[in-house]
Amino acid sequence: MIDLHTHTVFSDGELIPAELLRRAEVIGYTAIAITDHVDFTNVEHIVGSMLKVKEMEDAYSLKVIPGVEITHVPPGKIERLVLLSRALGAEIVVVHGETPVEPVAPGTNRAAIEAGVDLLAHPGFLTLEEAELARENDVVLEITSRLGHNITNGHVVRVAKKAGAKMAVNTDTHDPEDLITSKRAVEIAIGAGLTRDEAVELLRDHPLASQLGLERSGI
């Protein structure tokens, strides 16, 4: 299991990073990105803290990826914060997409894709034009296991498949029960509209694996 969207007590998660890493290791994760919520007020603190978490990586059997989730930032400011996050050392930049369960500003999905983020999280109101732009900009679209956000998974998969855009299953973990096995990730992908073969291949050949120096996920 490669999970590129999780949270800790550094934003609104329940676990400190060490416990999150240990729990993920126990259920068989091969890699995990910690992507706590950021805006311009806390990005230096979050990225600096996640780089310290990276120092613990050699004590675990999984790869630790320091990242951020840019959240509720006005669309016109997203690109600047993406560049700043990367300059500070974030290895993966996620943007909190336009979900039906939170008042994310319209235009956020497009702004994130145009900024070339690595992953657009739960982009519930994704349009075909945006999905085509995601394909062109090599932005991965998320299939989420997170309750609430996941009600639009089927729509996201339909539009992404039509556009030929890349997808990945992530958890948006906030508490211990949110972590999932690779078997469960396959089930979630199937439930969102992929065939079993498509779902298994999605987990085995993660679209960001080579960019992040990861090995193929084992299923």
mmCIF file of C-alpha atoms in Angstrom:
data_model
loop_
_atom_site.group_PDB
_atom_site.id
_atom_site.type_symbol
_atom_site.label_atom_id
_atom_site.label_comp_id
_atom_site.label_asym_id
_atom_site.label_seq_id
_atom_site.Cartn_x
_atom_site.Cartn_y
_atom_site.Cartn_z
ATOM 1 C CA MET A 1 0.000 0.000 0.000
ATOM 2 C CA ILE A 2 1.272 3.415 -1.033
ATOM 3 C CA ASP A 3 -0.756 6.174 0.633
ATOM 4 C CA LEU A 4 0.046 9.763 -0.325
ATOM 5 C CA HIS A 5 -2.566 11.625 1.729
ATOM 6 C CA THR A 6 -2.517 11.438 5.540
ATOM 7 C CA HIS A 7 -2.710 13.788 8.514
ATOM 8 C CA THR A 8 -1.271 13.998 12.021
ATOM 9 C CA VAL A 9 -1.686 16.214 15.077
ATOM 10 C CA PHE A 10 0.236 18.851 13.131
ATOM 11 C CA SER A 11 -3.126 19.657 11.540
ATOM 12 C CA ASP A 12 -6.400 17.842 12.255
ATOM 13 C CA GLY A 13 -5.243 14.236 12.658
ATOM 14 C CA GLU A 14 -5.286 12.247 15.906
ATOM 15 C CA LEU A 15 -1.806 10.689 15.851
ATOM 16 C CA ILE A 16 1.710 12.011 16.221
ATOM 17 C CA PRO A 17 3.845 11.070 13.195
ATOM 18 C CA ALA A 18 5.713 8.246 14.948
ATOM 19 C CA GLU A 19 2.477 6.441 15.818
ATOM 20 C CA LEU A 20 1.060 6.965 12.336
ATOM 21 C CA LEU A 21 4.202 5.443 10.813
ATOM 22 C CA ARG A 22 4.158 2.468 13.165
ATOM 23 C CA ARG A 23 0.486 1.713 12.563
ATOM 24 C CA ALA A 24 0.976 1.973 8.798
ATOM 25 C CA GLU A 25 4.016 -0.293 8.972
ATOM 26 C CA VAL A 26 2.116 -2.960 10.901
ATOM 27 C CA ILE A 27 -0.654 -3.262 8.294
ATOM 28 C CA GLY A 28 1.807 -3.517 5.430
ATOM 29 C CA TYR A 29 2.338 -0.053 3.965
ATOM 30 C CA THR A 30 5.337 0.330 1.668
ATOM 31 C CA ALA A 31 5.217 4.128 1.621
ATOM 32 C CA ILE A 32 3.311 6.925 3.297
ATOM 33 C CA ALA A 33 3.204 10.673 2.728
ATOM 34 C CA ILE A 34 2.298 12.916 5.639
ATOM 35 C CA THR A 35 0.424 15.833 4.111
ATOM 36 C CA ASP A 36 -0.890 18.047 6.873
ATOM 37 C CA HIS A 37 -3.048 21.031 5.953
ATOM 38 C CA VAL A 38 -1.227 24.252 5.081
ATOM 39 C CA ASP A 39 -1.808 27.812 4.015
ATOM 40 C CA PHE A 40 0.641 30.722 4.030
ATOM 41 C CA THR A 41 0.561 31.014 7.832
ATOM 42 C CA ASN A 42 1.960 27.594 8.733
ATOM 43 C CA VAL A 43 3.691 26.099 5.691
ATOM 44 C CA GLU A 44 7.224 26.691 6.997
ATOM 45 C CA HIS A 45 6.402 25.008 10.310
ATOM 46 C CA ILE A 46 4.645 22.020 8.709
ATOM 47 C CA VAL A 47 7.301 21.301 6.082
ATOM 48 C CA GLY A 48 10.114 21.770 8.600
ATOM 49 C CA SER A 49 8.414 19.349 10.995
ATOM 50 C CA MET A 50 7.832 16.762 8.258
ATOM 51 C CA LEU A 51 11.503 16.916 7.259
ATOM 52 C CA LYS A 52 12.310 15.978 10.866
ATOM 53 C CA VAL A 53 9.924 13.025 10.561
ATOM 54 C CA LYS A 54 11.933 11.920 7.524
ATOM 55 C CA GLU A 55 14.912 11.468 9.846
ATOM 56 C CA MET A 56 13.076 8.525 11.472
ATOM 57 C CA GLU A 57 12.644 6.682 8.175
ATOM 58 C CA ASP A 58 15.563 4.299 8.677
ATOM 59 C CA ALA A 59 13.838 2.857 11.750
ATOM 60 C CA TYR A 60 10.809 1.715 9.737
ATOM 61 C CA SER A 61 10.204 -0.715 6.875
ATOM 62 C CA LEU A 62 8.340 1.894 4.815
ATOM 63 C CA LYS A 63 9.326 5.005 2.919
ATOM 64 C CA VAL A 64 8.360 8.306 4.531
ATOM 65 C CA ILE A 65 7.485 11.192 2.213
ATOM 66 C CA PRO A 66 7.245 14.736 3.636
ATOM 67 C CA GLY A 67 4.429 16.675 2.020
ATOM 68 C CA VAL A 68 1.611 19.176 2.413
ATOM 69 C CA GLU A 69 -2.055 19.493 1.581
ATOM 70 C CA ILE A 70 -2.857 23.051 0.515
ATOM 71 C CA THR A 71 -6.316 23.592 1.948
ATOM 72 C CA HIS A 72 -8.978 26.271 1.375
ATOM 73 C CA VAL A 73 -6.411 28.660 -0.100
ATOM 74 C CA PRO A 74 -7.970 31.064 -2.630
ATOM 75 C CA PRO A 75 -7.467 29.703 -6.156
ATOM 76 C CA GLY A 76 -5.432 32.711 -7.263
ATOM 77 C CA LYS A 77 -2.892 32.067 -4.484
ATOM 78 C CA ILE A 78 -2.457 28.318 -4.983
ATOM 79 C CA GLU A 79 0.397 28.375 -7.505
ATOM 80 C CA ARG A 80 2.493 30.633 -5.279
ATOM 81 C CA LEU A 81 2.003 28.318 -2.299
ATOM 82 C CA VAL A 82 2.812 25.245 -4.413
ATOM 83 C CA LEU A 83 6.137 26.793 -5.393
ATOM 84 C CA LEU A 84 6.878 27.833 -1.818
ATOM 85 C CA SER A 85 6.058 24.376 -0.443
ATOM 86 C CA ARG A 86 8.445 22.728 -2.888
ATOM 87 C CA ALA A 87 11.162 25.282 -2.210
ATOM 88 C CA LEU A 88 10.893 24.507 1.514
ATOM 89 C CA GLY A 89 11.386 20.777 0.844
ATOM 90 C CA ALA A 90 7.955 19.187 0.403
ATOM 91 C CA GLU A 91 8.394 16.075 -1.752
ATOM 92 C CA ILE A 92 4.713 15.832 -2.585
ATOM 93 C CA VAL A 93 2.224 18.675 -2.902
ATOM 94 C CA VAL A 94 -1.476 17.875 -2.591
ATOM 95 C CA VAL A 95 -4.337 20.337 -2.984
ATOM 96 C CA HIS A 96 -7.666 19.875 -1.200
ATOM 97 C CA GLY A 97 -10.086 19.583 -4.109
ATOM 98 C CA GLU A 98 -13.657 20.745 -4.571
ATOM 99 C CA THR A 99 -15.585 18.257 -2.476
ATOM 100 C CA PRO A 100 -19.346 18.215 -1.869
ATOM 101 C CA VAL A 101 -18.882 18.116 1.898
ATOM 102 C CA GLU A 102 -16.832 21.311 2.408
ATOM 103 C CA PRO A 103 -17.151 24.867 1.037
ATOM 104 C CA VAL A 104 -14.022 24.791 -1.113
ATOM 105 C CA ALA A 105 -13.830 27.812 -3.405
ATOM 106 C CA PRO A 106 -14.955 27.186 -6.998
ATOM 107 C CA GLY A 107 -11.952 27.185 -9.307
ATOM 108 C CA THR A 108 -9.723 25.340 -6.836
ATOM 109 C CA ASN A 109 -9.534 22.155 -8.928
ATOM 110 C CA ARG A 110 -8.459 24.032 -12.038
ATOM 111 C CA ALA A 111 -5.985 26.265 -10.184
ATOM 112 C CA ALA A 112 -4.336 23.222 -8.602
ATOM 113 C CA ILE A 113 -4.069 21.404 -11.922
ATOM 114 C CA GLU A 114 -2.689 24.476 -13.682
ATOM 115 C CA ALA A 115 -0.114 24.813 -10.901
ATOM 116 C CA GLY A 116 1.040 21.263 -11.625
ATOM 117 C CA VAL A 117 0.496 19.789 -8.174
ATOM 118 C CA ASP A 118 1.334 16.126 -7.678
ATOM 119 C CA LEU A 119 -2.089 15.070 -6.457
ATOM 120 C CA LEU A 120 -5.553 16.644 -6.456
ATOM 121 C CA ALA A 121 -7.367 15.241 -3.434
ATOM 122 C CA HIS A 122 -11.040 14.206 -3.616
ATOM 123 C CA PRO A 123 -11.837 16.477 -6.600
ATOM 124 C CA GLY A 124 -15.570 15.807 -6.337
ATOM 125 C CA PHE A 125 -16.829 18.381 -8.831
ATOM 126 C CA LEU A 126 -14.192 17.544 -11.439
ATOM 127 C CA THR A 127 -15.107 18.455 -15.018
ATOM 128 C CA LEU A 128 -13.986 16.647 -18.153
ATOM 129 C CA GLU A 129 -11.982 19.710 -19.199
ATOM 130 C CA GLU A 130 -10.179 19.696 -15.850
ATOM 131 C CA ALA A 131 -9.486 15.971 -16.105
ATOM 132 C CA GLU A 132 -8.019 16.457 -19.583
ATOM 133 C CA LEU A 133 -5.833 19.253 -18.214
ATOM 134 C CA ALA A 134 -4.760 16.946 -15.374
ATOM 135 C CA ARG A 135 -3.664 14.388 -17.974
ATOM 136 C CA GLU A 136 -1.677 17.047 -19.838
ATOM 137 C CA ASN A 137 -0.058 18.390 -16.638
ATOM 138 C CA ASP A 138 0.601 14.926 -15.188
ATOM 139 C CA VAL A 139 -1.549 15.601 -12.119
ATOM 140 C CA VAL A 140 -2.879 12.505 -10.333
ATOM 141 C CA LEU A 141 -6.567 12.472 -9.359
ATOM 142 C CA GLU A 142 -7.543 10.872 -6.075
ATOM 143 C CA ILE A 143 -9.962 8.034 -5.411
ATOM 144 C CA THR A 144 -10.535 8.456 -1.687
ATOM 145 C CA SER A 145 -11.562 6.086 1.060
ATOM 146 C CA ARG A 146 -12.539 9.037 3.266
ATOM 147 C CA LEU A 147 -16.215 9.035 4.260
ATOM 148 C CA GLY A 148 -18.100 11.990 2.834
ATOM 149 C CA HIS A 149 -15.478 12.863 0.252
ATOM 150 C CA ASN A 150 -15.876 9.401 -1.284
ATOM 151 C CA ILE A 151 -19.480 9.935 -2.424
ATOM 152 C CA THR A 152 -18.175 11.396 -5.690
ATOM 153 C CA ASN A 153 -15.583 8.667 -6.372
ATOM 154 C CA GLY A 154 -17.726 7.195 -9.129
ATOM 155 C CA HIS A 155 -17.972 10.531 -10.914
ATOM 156 C CA VAL A 156 -14.237 11.167 -10.581
ATOM 157 C CA VAL A 157 -13.379 7.747 -12.016
ATOM 158 C CA ARG A 158 -15.785 8.115 -14.954
ATOM 159 C CA VAL A 159 -14.423 11.517 -15.905
ATOM 160 C CA ALA A 160 -10.774 10.549 -15.321
ATOM 161 C CA LYS A 161 -11.105 7.404 -17.445
ATOM 162 C CA LYS A 162 -12.744 9.355 -20.265
ATOM 163 C CA ALA A 163 -9.909 11.894 -20.184
ATOM 164 C CA GLY A 164 -7.158 9.316 -19.754
ATOM 165 C CA ALA A 165 -5.992 10.971 -16.530
ATOM 166 C CA LYS A 166 -3.957 9.214 -13.867
ATOM 167 C CA MET A 167 -5.603 8.103 -10.614
ATOM 168 C CA ALA A 168 -4.506 6.806 -7.214
ATOM 169 C CA VAL A 169 -6.258 5.473 -4.118
ATOM 170 C CA ASN A 170 -5.499 7.340 -0.882
ATOM 171 C CA THR A 171 -7.052 7.385 2.570
ATOM 172 C CA ASP A 172 -6.989 11.014 3.769
ATOM 173 C CA THR A 173 -6.228 9.402 7.134
ATOM 174 C CA HIS A 174 -7.091 11.414 10.248
ATOM 175 C CA ASP A 175 -7.391 8.619 12.839
ATOM 176 C CA PRO A 176 -6.056 5.043 13.189
ATOM 177 C CA GLU A 177 -9.163 3.432 11.729
ATOM 178 C CA ASP A 178 -8.693 5.325 8.449
ATOM 179 C CA LEU A 179 -5.591 3.352 7.418
ATOM 180 C CA ILE A 180 -6.350 0.553 4.956
ATOM 181 C CA THR A 181 -4.693 -2.519 3.478
ATOM 182 C CA SER A 182 -3.909 -2.836 -0.218
ATOM 183 C CA LYS A 183 -6.747 -5.366 -0.468
ATOM 184 C CA ARG A 184 -9.178 -2.764 0.844
ATOM 185 C CA ALA A 185 -7.766 -0.174 -1.565
ATOM 186 C CA VAL A 186 -8.551 -2.517 -4.462
ATOM 187 C CA GLU A 187 -12.109 -2.903 -3.183
ATOM 188 C CA ILE A 188 -12.513 0.873 -2.996
ATOM 189 C CA ALA A 189 -11.261 1.287 -6.556
ATOM 190 C CA ILE A 190 -13.686 -1.389 -7.772
ATOM 191 C CA GLY A 191 -16.525 0.303 -5.894
ATOM 192 C CA ALA A 192 -15.666 3.540 -7.677
ATOM 193 C CA GLY A 193 -16.124 1.902 -11.059
ATOM 194 C CA LEU A 194 -12.847 0.253 -12.050
ATOM 195 C CA THR A 195 -12.717 -3.396 -13.035
ATOM 196 C CA ARG A 196 -10.806 -5.750 -10.734
ATOM 197 C CA ASP A 197 -7.927 -5.918 -13.199
ATOM 198 C CA GLU A 198 -7.825 -2.115 -13.488
ATOM 199 C CA ALA A 199 -7.920 -1.740 -9.711
ATOM 200 C CA VAL A 200 -5.114 -4.238 -9.108
ATOM 201 C CA GLU A 201 -2.957 -2.626 -11.777
ATOM 202 C CA LEU A 202 -3.607 0.815 -10.281
ATOM 203 C CA LEU A 203 -2.253 -0.365 -6.929
ATOM 204 C CA ARG A 204 0.684 -2.281 -8.402
ATOM 205 C CA ASP A 205 1.848 0.458 -10.756
ATOM 206 C CA HIS A 206 1.352 3.622 -8.729
ATOM 207 C CA PRO A 207 1.503 6.673 -11.035
ATOM 208 C CA LEU A 208 3.868 8.545 -8.699
ATOM 209 C CA ALA A 209 6.089 5.596 -7.756
ATOM 210 C CA SER A 210 9.037 6.411 -9.959
ATOM 211 C CA GLN A 211 8.876 10.168 -9.229
ATOM 212 C CA LEU A 212 9.096 9.456 -5.498
ATOM 213 C CA GLY A 213 11.691 6.685 -5.799
ATOM 214 C CA LEU A 214 9.231 3.988 -4.746
ATOM 215 C CA GLU A 215 9.129 0.335 -5.651
ATOM 216 C CA ARG A 216 6.014 -1.306 -7.065
ATOM 217 C CA SER A 217 3.360 -1.826 -4.439
ATOM 218 C CA GLY A 218 2.849 -5.447 -3.405
ATOM 219 C CA ILE A 219 -0.681 -6.806 -3.584
#
